[in-house]
Amino acid sequence: MLEVIDKGSVSQSHPVPLLFVHGAWHAAWCWDEHFLDFFAGRGYRALAVSLRGHGGSPADKKLRDLSFEDFVADITTAADALPTRPVIIGHSMGGVLVQRYLETRDAPAGVLMASMPPQGSLKSGLRWIRSHPWHFAKLTATGRSLPYVSTPELARERFFSPATPESVVRHYAARLQEESARMGLDGLVKLPHPSRVRTPLLVLGAADDGAVTQDEVRATADAYGTEAHIFPGMGHNMMLEAGWEDVADRIDVWLRSRRL
């Protein structure tokens, strides 16, 4: 019953499908704006899943109660429906879910884009408290976080670079949705174990990211024995920002180098 947007097909040069996993407040649509068509045009089969309670995917419990385990199970369901193990690509919260998925499942490769680090979301939460203490208090009391990320001003602060046109910020801010309140707790205690992951990973970050710092991106890369690639002038939503094609091209080049 999960919503999956599926474009392109595997080819002789790219026999492995790509499965894209969105972050908090988003759904599969964020990959369908640019990335799915880009990779389909390069000869890949590219799919994006909406985790339960997001986009067109129904939920079997209240959204506020959905957990990391629920979402990792959704990634597993989407991956297992494919004829071969896919490359898994996760953004933000989706990045930490991909890390959790890869602890127990094999994949030809993985990509972490502006991912929550293995150390969890504590530092990010503390930055939010310092910047907007009243917002944080209200979302903690109500379990509702959407009002505090979805105005154009707040969406730009968290998801987009200062150079992103206002029309773009407004368009995507209007598409954001409520997120599970359980995510805040799981991001503190349900941490990945990098030592359990054997999948080779490409780690990417954005210089003007309002959610994940460059140091956190580098900490993720260090945890997996690789180096981070930081894109200048980009905000957190690397798949939607101007310059998204540079990010997609970097992934394509890396996959080609691995014959995927």
PDB file of C-alpha atoms in Angstrom:
ATOM      1  CA  MET A   1       0.000   0.000   0.000  1.00  0.00           C
ATOM      2  CA  LEU A   2       3.015   2.297   0.113  1.00  0.00           C
ATOM      3  CA  GLU A   3       3.146   5.086  -2.439  1.00  0.00           C
ATOM      4  CA  VAL A   4       6.091   4.434  -4.763  1.00  0.00           C
ATOM      5  CA  ILE A   5       6.927   6.676  -7.711  1.00  0.00           C
ATOM      6  CA  ASP A   6       8.738   4.521 -10.259  1.00  0.00           C
ATOM      7  CA  LYS A   7      10.505   5.886 -13.335  1.00  0.00           C
ATOM      8  CA  GLY A   8      12.890   4.496 -15.918  1.00  0.00           C
ATOM      9  CA  SER A   9      14.148   0.946 -16.160  1.00  0.00           C
ATOM     10  CA  VAL A  10      17.344  -0.925 -15.484  1.00  0.00           C
ATOM     11  CA  SER A  11      19.796  -1.077 -18.353  1.00  0.00           C
ATOM     12  CA  GLN A  12      22.903  -2.997 -19.268  1.00  0.00           C
ATOM     13  CA  SER A  13      25.070  -0.186 -17.914  1.00  0.00           C
ATOM     14  CA  HIS A  14      22.890   0.302 -14.794  1.00  0.00           C
ATOM     15  CA  PRO A  15      21.424  -3.083 -13.789  1.00  0.00           C
ATOM     16  CA  VAL A  16      20.664  -2.039 -10.191  1.00  0.00           C
ATOM     17  CA  PRO A  17      17.616   0.107  -9.291  1.00  0.00           C
ATOM     18  CA  LEU A  18      17.880   3.197  -7.091  1.00  0.00           C
ATOM     19  CA  LEU A  19      15.512   3.613  -4.120  1.00  0.00           C
ATOM     20  CA  PHE A  20      15.174   7.144  -2.713  1.00  0.00           C
ATOM     21  CA  VAL A  21      14.038   7.779   0.891  1.00  0.00           C
ATOM     22  CA  HIS A  22      12.754  11.208   1.927  1.00  0.00           C
ATOM     23  CA  GLY A  23      13.303  13.077   5.172  1.00  0.00           C
ATOM     24  CA  ALA A  24      10.994  14.565   7.782  1.00  0.00           C
ATOM     25  CA  TRP A  25       7.984  16.650   6.658  1.00  0.00           C
ATOM     26  CA  HIS A  26       8.460  15.458   3.060  1.00  0.00           C
ATOM     27  CA  ALA A  27       7.324  12.538   0.907  1.00  0.00           C
ATOM     28  CA  ALA A  28       8.287  10.851  -2.376  1.00  0.00           C
ATOM     29  CA  TRP A  29       7.334  14.001  -4.289  1.00  0.00           C
ATOM     30  CA  CYS A  30      10.596  15.718  -3.288  1.00  0.00           C
ATOM     31  CA  TRP A  31      12.556  13.239  -5.420  1.00  0.00           C
ATOM     32  CA  ASP A  32      10.091  13.423  -8.293  1.00  0.00           C
ATOM     33  CA  GLU A  33      10.718  17.121  -8.866  1.00  0.00           C
ATOM     34  CA  HIS A  34      14.141  16.536 -10.456  1.00  0.00           C
ATOM     35  CA  PHE A  35      16.018  13.419  -9.395  1.00  0.00           C
ATOM     36  CA  LEU A  36      13.822  10.609 -10.692  1.00  0.00           C
ATOM     37  CA  ASP A  37      13.704  11.994 -14.228  1.00  0.00           C
ATOM     38  CA  PHE A  38      17.431  12.776 -14.121  1.00  0.00           C
ATOM     39  CA  PHE A  39      18.390   9.217 -13.231  1.00  0.00           C
ATOM     40  CA  ALA A  40      15.786   7.633 -15.495  1.00  0.00           C
ATOM     41  CA  GLY A  41      17.299   9.690 -18.302  1.00  0.00           C
ATOM     42  CA  ARG A  42      20.741   8.318 -17.451  1.00  0.00           C
ATOM     43  CA  GLY A  43      19.581   4.727 -17.856  1.00  0.00           C
ATOM     44  CA  TYR A  44      18.613   3.872 -14.270  1.00  0.00           C
ATOM     45  CA  ARG A  45      15.393   2.612 -12.765  1.00  0.00           C
ATOM     46  CA  ALA A  46      14.695   5.232 -10.089  1.00  0.00           C
ATOM     47  CA  LEU A  47      12.029   4.841  -7.409  1.00  0.00           C
ATOM     48  CA  ALA A  48      10.969   7.002  -4.462  1.00  0.00           C
ATOM     49  CA  VAL A  49       8.910   5.675  -1.571  1.00  0.00           C
ATOM     50  CA  SER A  50       6.623   7.682   0.707  1.00  0.00           C
ATOM     51  CA  LEU A  51       7.022   6.321   4.218  1.00  0.00           C
ATOM     52  CA  ARG A  52       3.766   5.411   5.947  1.00  0.00           C
ATOM     53  CA  GLY A  53       1.719   8.429   6.948  1.00  0.00           C
ATOM     54  CA  HIS A  54       3.496  10.546   4.327  1.00  0.00           C
ATOM     55  CA  GLY A  55       2.361  11.530   0.854  1.00  0.00           C
ATOM     56  CA  GLY A  56      -0.003   8.880  -0.483  1.00  0.00           C
ATOM     57  CA  SER A  57       1.053   6.136   1.936  1.00  0.00           C
ATOM     58  CA  PRO A  58      -1.541   5.218   4.572  1.00  0.00           C
ATOM     59  CA  ALA A  59      -0.607   4.681   8.210  1.00  0.00           C
ATOM     60  CA  ASP A  60      -1.692   1.827  10.475  1.00  0.00           C
ATOM     61  CA  LYS A  61      -1.522   4.033  13.568  1.00  0.00           C
ATOM     62  CA  LYS A  62      -1.569   7.728  14.420  1.00  0.00           C
ATOM     63  CA  LEU A  63       1.132   9.688  12.623  1.00  0.00           C
ATOM     64  CA  ARG A  64       2.499  11.036  15.909  1.00  0.00           C
ATOM     65  CA  ASP A  65       3.232   7.460  17.071  1.00  0.00           C
ATOM     66  CA  LEU A  66       5.126   6.220  14.015  1.00  0.00           C
ATOM     67  CA  SER A  67       8.670   5.156  14.865  1.00  0.00           C
ATOM     68  CA  PHE A  68      12.029   4.583  13.257  1.00  0.00           C
ATOM     69  CA  GLU A  69      11.198   0.869  13.264  1.00  0.00           C
ATOM     70  CA  ASP A  70       8.007   1.522  11.285  1.00  0.00           C
ATOM     71  CA  PHE A  71       9.851   3.545   8.684  1.00  0.00           C
ATOM     72  CA  VAL A  72      12.765   1.111   8.362  1.00  0.00           C
ATOM     73  CA  ALA A  73      10.161  -1.597   7.795  1.00  0.00           C
ATOM     74  CA  ASP A  74       8.741   0.537   4.949  1.00  0.00           C
ATOM     75  CA  ILE A  75      12.165   0.809   3.332  1.00  0.00           C
ATOM     76  CA  THR A  76      12.517  -2.962   3.647  1.00  0.00           C
ATOM     77  CA  THR A  77       9.106  -3.517   2.059  1.00  0.00           C
ATOM     78  CA  ALA A  78       9.919  -1.232  -0.876  1.00  0.00           C
ATOM     79  CA  ALA A  79      13.371  -2.771  -1.379  1.00  0.00           C
ATOM     80  CA  ASP A  80      12.134  -6.360  -1.119  1.00  0.00           C
ATOM     81  CA  ALA A  81       9.500  -5.708  -3.794  1.00  0.00           C
ATOM     82  CA  LEU A  82      12.290  -5.163  -6.348  1.00  0.00           C
ATOM     83  CA  PRO A  83      13.872  -8.029  -8.311  1.00  0.00           C
ATOM     84  CA  THR A  84      17.377  -7.092  -7.130  1.00  0.00           C
ATOM     85  CA  ARG A  85      18.747  -5.274  -4.101  1.00  0.00           C
ATOM     86  CA  PRO A  86      18.630  -1.525  -4.811  1.00  0.00           C
ATOM     87  CA  VAL A  87      21.083   1.231  -4.089  1.00  0.00           C
ATOM     88  CA  ILE A  88      19.504   3.107  -1.153  1.00  0.00           C
ATOM     89  CA  ILE A  89      19.643   6.918  -1.115  1.00  0.00           C
ATOM     90  CA  GLY A  90      18.418   8.779   1.975  1.00  0.00           C
ATOM     91  CA  HIS A  91      18.059  12.468   2.776  1.00  0.00           C
ATOM     92  CA  SER A  92      18.043  14.005   6.267  1.00  0.00           C
ATOM     93  CA  MET A  93      15.916  11.789   8.530  1.00  0.00           C
ATOM     94  CA  GLY A  94      15.780   9.381   5.613  1.00  0.00           C
ATOM     95  CA  GLY A  95      19.568   9.191   5.845  1.00  0.00           C
ATOM     96  CA  VAL A  96      19.511   7.893   9.405  1.00  0.00           C
ATOM     97  CA  LEU A  97      16.759   5.440   8.447  1.00  0.00           C
ATOM     98  CA  VAL A  98      18.972   4.172   5.634  1.00  0.00           C
ATOM     99  CA  GLN A  99      21.810   3.733   8.116  1.00  0.00           C
ATOM    100  CA  ARG A 100      19.495   1.709  10.367  1.00  0.00           C
ATOM    101  CA  TYR A 101      18.269  -0.359   7.395  1.00  0.00           C
ATOM    102  CA  LEU A 102      21.824  -1.178   6.347  1.00  0.00           C
ATOM    103  CA  GLU A 103      22.682  -2.572   9.773  1.00  0.00           C
ATOM    104  CA  THR A 104      20.777  -5.732   8.932  1.00  0.00           C
ATOM    105  CA  ARG A 105      20.314  -5.641   5.143  1.00  0.00           C
ATOM    106  CA  ASP A 106      22.748  -5.733   2.260  1.00  0.00           C
ATOM    107  CA  ALA A 107      22.775  -3.224  -0.578  1.00  0.00           C
ATOM    108  CA  PRO A 108      25.152  -2.679  -3.491  1.00  0.00           C
ATOM    109  CA  ALA A 109      25.771   0.886  -2.274  1.00  0.00           C
ATOM    110  CA  GLY A 110      24.176   3.705  -0.313  1.00  0.00           C
ATOM    111  CA  VAL A 111      24.108   7.506  -0.466  1.00  0.00           C
ATOM    112  CA  LEU A 112      23.539   9.785   2.531  1.00  0.00           C
ATOM    113  CA  MET A 113      22.481  13.334   1.640  1.00  0.00           C
ATOM    114  CA  ALA A 114      22.514  15.932   4.437  1.00  0.00           C
ATOM    115  CA  SER A 115      21.874  13.002   6.738  1.00  0.00           C
ATOM    116  CA  MET A 116      21.294  13.036  10.445  1.00  0.00           C
ATOM    117  CA  PRO A 117      24.633  11.760  11.834  1.00  0.00           C
ATOM    118  CA  PRO A 118      25.054   8.458  13.701  1.00  0.00           C
ATOM    119  CA  GLN A 119      25.393  10.528  16.890  1.00  0.00           C
ATOM    120  CA  GLY A 120      21.709  11.433  16.550  1.00  0.00           C
ATOM    121  CA  SER A 121      19.733  14.652  16.595  1.00  0.00           C
ATOM    122  CA  LEU A 122      20.683  16.055  20.013  1.00  0.00           C
ATOM    123  CA  LYS A 123      22.880  18.844  18.648  1.00  0.00           C
ATOM    124  CA  SER A 124      20.290  19.738  16.040  1.00  0.00           C
ATOM    125  CA  GLY A 125      17.613  19.893  18.728  1.00  0.00           C
ATOM    126  CA  LEU A 126      19.773  22.114  20.911  1.00  0.00           C
ATOM    127  CA  ARG A 127      20.308  24.497  18.001  1.00  0.00           C
ATOM    128  CA  TRP A 128      16.539  24.627  17.505  1.00  0.00           C
ATOM    129  CA  ILE A 129      16.006  25.392  21.196  1.00  0.00           C
ATOM    130  CA  ARG A 130      18.545  28.212  21.108  1.00  0.00           C
ATOM    131  CA  SER A 131      17.092  29.708  17.919  1.00  0.00           C
ATOM    132  CA  HIS A 132      13.391  29.272  18.683  1.00  0.00           C
ATOM    133  CA  PRO A 133      12.845  28.318  22.335  1.00  0.00           C
ATOM    134  CA  TRP A 134       9.123  29.139  22.238  1.00  0.00           C
ATOM    135  CA  HIS A 135       8.587  27.101  19.068  1.00  0.00           C
ATOM    136  CA  PHE A 136      10.376  24.151  20.600  1.00  0.00           C
ATOM    137  CA  ALA A 137       8.336  24.400  23.794  1.00  0.00           C
ATOM    138  CA  LYS A 138       5.071  24.455  21.865  1.00  0.00           C
ATOM    139  CA  LEU A 139       5.937  21.545  19.582  1.00  0.00           C
ATOM    140  CA  THR A 140       7.037  19.528  22.614  1.00  0.00           C
ATOM    141  CA  ALA A 141       3.723  20.240  24.332  1.00  0.00           C
ATOM    142  CA  THR A 142       1.487  19.619  21.317  1.00  0.00           C
ATOM    143  CA  GLY A 143       3.445  17.046  19.306  1.00  0.00           C
ATOM    144  CA  ARG A 144       2.873  19.220  16.219  1.00  0.00           C
ATOM    145  CA  SER A 145       5.969  20.480  14.437  1.00  0.00           C
ATOM    146  CA  LEU A 146       4.653  21.537  11.019  1.00  0.00           C
ATOM    147  CA  PRO A 147       3.792  25.131  12.022  1.00  0.00           C
ATOM    148  CA  TYR A 148       7.422  25.678  12.988  1.00  0.00           C
ATOM    149  CA  VAL A 149       8.968  24.641   9.656  1.00  0.00           C
ATOM    150  CA  SER A 150       6.330  25.470   7.060  1.00  0.00           C
ATOM    151  CA  THR A 151       6.162  29.263   6.868  1.00  0.00           C
ATOM    152  CA  PRO A 152       8.320  30.628   4.056  1.00  0.00           C
ATOM    153  CA  GLU A 153      10.670  32.236   6.590  1.00  0.00           C
ATOM    154  CA  LEU A 154      11.113  29.096   8.694  1.00  0.00           C
ATOM    155  CA  ALA A 155      11.290  26.801   5.664  1.00  0.00           C
ATOM    156  CA  ARG A 156      14.089  28.907   4.215  1.00  0.00           C
ATOM    157  CA  GLU A 157      15.930  28.895   7.526  1.00  0.00           C
ATOM    158  CA  ARG A 158      15.889  25.108   7.760  1.00  0.00           C
ATOM    159  CA  PHE A 159      15.710  23.803   4.193  1.00  0.00           C
ATOM    160  CA  PHE A 160      16.946  26.391   1.704  1.00  0.00           C
ATOM    161  CA  SER A 161      19.931  28.628   1.073  1.00  0.00           C
ATOM    162  CA  PRO A 162      19.682  32.425   1.271  1.00  0.00           C
ATOM    163  CA  ALA A 163      19.984  32.574  -2.515  1.00  0.00           C
ATOM    164  CA  THR A 164      16.948  30.386  -3.238  1.00  0.00           C
ATOM    165  CA  PRO A 165      14.214  32.435  -4.939  1.00  0.00           C
ATOM    166  CA  GLU A 166      11.283  33.291  -2.675  1.00  0.00           C
ATOM    167  CA  SER A 167       8.834  31.706  -5.121  1.00  0.00           C
ATOM    168  CA  VAL A 168      10.661  28.375  -4.832  1.00  0.00           C
ATOM    169  CA  VAL A 169      10.692  28.495  -1.037  1.00  0.00           C
ATOM    170  CA  ARG A 170       6.976  29.313  -0.889  1.00  0.00           C
ATOM    171  CA  HIS A 171       6.089  26.552  -3.350  1.00  0.00           C
ATOM    172  CA  TYR A 172       7.859  23.827  -1.401  1.00  0.00           C
ATOM    173  CA  ALA A 173       6.952  25.165   2.040  1.00  0.00           C
ATOM    174  CA  ALA A 174       3.308  24.698   1.058  1.00  0.00           C
ATOM    175  CA  ARG A 175       3.949  21.019   0.301  1.00  0.00           C
ATOM    176  CA  LEU A 176       5.396  20.152   3.705  1.00  0.00           C
ATOM    177  CA  GLN A 177       3.293  17.970   5.989  1.00  0.00           C
ATOM    178  CA  GLU A 178       3.049  17.125   9.669  1.00  0.00           C
ATOM    179  CA  GLU A 179       5.674  14.724  11.038  1.00  0.00           C
ATOM    180  CA  SER A 180       5.646  12.010  13.672  1.00  0.00           C
ATOM    181  CA  ALA A 181       6.270  13.359  17.176  1.00  0.00           C
ATOM    182  CA  ARG A 182       7.999  10.056  17.974  1.00  0.00           C
ATOM    183  CA  MET A 183      10.847  11.025  15.629  1.00  0.00           C
ATOM    184  CA  GLY A 184      12.241  13.495  18.143  1.00  0.00           C
ATOM    185  CA  LEU A 185      12.731  10.796  20.770  1.00  0.00           C
ATOM    186  CA  ASP A 186      13.943   8.148  18.344  1.00  0.00           C
ATOM    187  CA  GLY A 187      16.490  10.593  16.961  1.00  0.00           C
ATOM    188  CA  LEU A 188      18.036  10.723  20.433  1.00  0.00           C
ATOM    189  CA  VAL A 189      17.969   7.061  21.439  1.00  0.00           C
ATOM    190  CA  LYS A 190      17.509   4.873  18.325  1.00  0.00           C
ATOM    191  CA  LEU A 191      20.979   5.582  16.984  1.00  0.00           C
ATOM    192  CA  PRO A 192      22.699   3.747  14.125  1.00  0.00           C
ATOM    193  CA  HIS A 193      25.629   1.409  14.698  1.00  0.00           C
ATOM    194  CA  PRO A 194      28.139   2.118  11.896  1.00  0.00           C
ATOM    195  CA  SER A 195      30.228  -0.937  12.809  1.00  0.00           C
ATOM    196  CA  ARG A 196      27.351  -3.133  11.616  1.00  0.00           C
ATOM    197  CA  VAL A 197      27.190  -1.530   8.149  1.00  0.00           C
ATOM    198  CA  ARG A 198      29.216  -3.142   5.369  1.00  0.00           C
ATOM    199  CA  THR A 199      27.682  -1.256   2.435  1.00  0.00           C
ATOM    200  CA  PRO A 200      29.923   1.335   0.738  1.00  0.00           C
ATOM    201  CA  LEU A 201      28.525   4.821   1.283  1.00  0.00           C
ATOM    202  CA  LEU A 202      28.756   8.174  -0.466  1.00  0.00           C
ATOM    203  CA  VAL A 203      28.269  11.020   2.025  1.00  0.00           C
ATOM    204  CA  LEU A 204      27.125  14.428   0.751  1.00  0.00           C
ATOM    205  CA  GLY A 205      26.388  17.686   2.541  1.00  0.00           C
ATOM    206  CA  ALA A 206      25.466  21.319   1.891  1.00  0.00           C
ATOM    207  CA  ALA A 207      27.453  24.362   2.982  1.00  0.00           C
ATOM    208  CA  ASP A 208      24.385  26.483   3.819  1.00  0.00           C
ATOM    209  CA  ASP A 209      22.400  23.733   5.528  1.00  0.00           C
ATOM    210  CA  GLY A 210      20.171  25.048   8.323  1.00  0.00           C
ATOM    211  CA  ALA A 211      19.458  21.578   9.736  1.00  0.00           C
ATOM    212  CA  VAL A 212      22.687  19.547   9.533  1.00  0.00           C
ATOM    213  CA  THR A 213      26.072  21.208   9.966  1.00  0.00           C
ATOM    214  CA  GLN A 214      29.146  20.499   7.872  1.00  0.00           C
ATOM    215  CA  ASP A 215      30.810  19.056  10.976  1.00  0.00           C
ATOM    216  CA  GLU A 216      27.919  16.623  11.373  1.00  0.00           C
ATOM    217  CA  VAL A 217      28.179  15.573   7.736  1.00  0.00           C
ATOM    218  CA  ARG A 218      31.906  14.974   8.202  1.00  0.00           C
ATOM    219  CA  ALA A 219      31.205  13.024  11.404  1.00  0.00           C
ATOM    220  CA  THR A 220      28.921  10.760   9.380  1.00  0.00           C
ATOM    221  CA  ALA A 221      31.620  10.239   6.774  1.00  0.00           C
ATOM    222  CA  ASP A 222      34.224   9.519   9.451  1.00  0.00           C
ATOM    223  CA  ALA A 223      31.955   6.938  11.064  1.00  0.00           C
ATOM    224  CA  TYR A 224      31.805   5.019   7.796  1.00  0.00           C
ATOM    225  CA  GLY A 225      35.442   5.385   6.836  1.00  0.00           C
ATOM    226  CA  THR A 226      34.954   7.754   3.933  1.00  0.00           C
ATOM    227  CA  GLU A 227      35.140  11.467   3.105  1.00  0.00           C
ATOM    228  CA  ALA A 228      32.286  13.928   2.851  1.00  0.00           C
ATOM    229  CA  HIS A 229      31.638  16.000  -0.247  1.00  0.00           C
ATOM    230  CA  ILE A 230      30.215  19.431   0.658  1.00  0.00           C
ATOM    231  CA  PHE A 231      28.400  21.460  -2.004  1.00  0.00           C
ATOM    232  CA  PRO A 232      28.901  25.233  -1.671  1.00  0.00           C
ATOM    233  CA  GLY A 233      25.962  27.608  -1.726  1.00  0.00           C
ATOM    234  CA  MET A 234      23.361  24.901  -1.147  1.00  0.00           C
ATOM    235  CA  GLY A 235      20.757  24.464   1.579  1.00  0.00           C
ATOM    236  CA  HIS A 236      19.472  21.338   3.258  1.00  0.00           C
ATOM    237  CA  ASN A 237      17.060  20.320   0.480  1.00  0.00           C
ATOM    238  CA  MET A 238      19.800  19.411  -1.936  1.00  0.00           C
ATOM    239  CA  MET A 239      17.388  17.699  -4.336  1.00  0.00           C
ATOM    240  CA  LEU A 240      15.299  20.867  -4.718  1.00  0.00           C
ATOM    241  CA  GLU A 241      17.878  23.665  -4.536  1.00  0.00           C
ATOM    242  CA  ALA A 242      19.459  25.368  -7.509  1.00  0.00           C
ATOM    243  CA  GLY A 243      22.489  23.210  -8.217  1.00  0.00           C
ATOM    244  CA  TRP A 244      20.588  19.967  -7.612  1.00  0.00           C
ATOM    245  CA  GLU A 245      21.959  18.656 -10.908  1.00  0.00           C
ATOM    246  CA  ASP A 246      25.517  18.899  -9.558  1.00  0.00           C
ATOM    247  CA  VAL A 247      24.457  16.684  -6.649  1.00  0.00           C
ATOM    248  CA  ALA A 248      22.728  14.190  -8.934  1.00  0.00           C
ATOM    249  CA  ASP A 249      25.723  14.152 -11.256  1.00  0.00           C
ATOM    250  CA  ARG A 250      28.085  13.443  -8.329  1.00  0.00           C
ATOM    251  CA  ILE A 251      25.946  10.448  -7.374  1.00  0.00           C
ATOM    252  CA  ASP A 252      25.846   9.252 -10.988  1.00  0.00           C
ATOM    253  CA  VAL A 253      29.625   9.470 -11.345  1.00  0.00           C
ATOM    254  CA  TRP A 254      30.141   7.558  -8.092  1.00  0.00           C
ATOM    255  CA  LEU A 255      27.695   4.829  -9.085  1.00  0.00           C
ATOM    256  CA  ARG A 256      29.346   4.510 -12.479  1.00  0.00           C
ATOM    257  CA  SER A 257      32.731   4.146 -10.787  1.00  0.00           C
ATOM    258  CA  ARG A 258      31.270   1.170  -8.898  1.00  0.00           C
ATOM    259  CA  ARG A 259      29.755  -0.259 -12.106  1.00  0.00           C
ATOM    260  CA  LEU A 260      26.233   0.261 -10.790  1.00  0.00           C
TER     261      LEU A 260
END
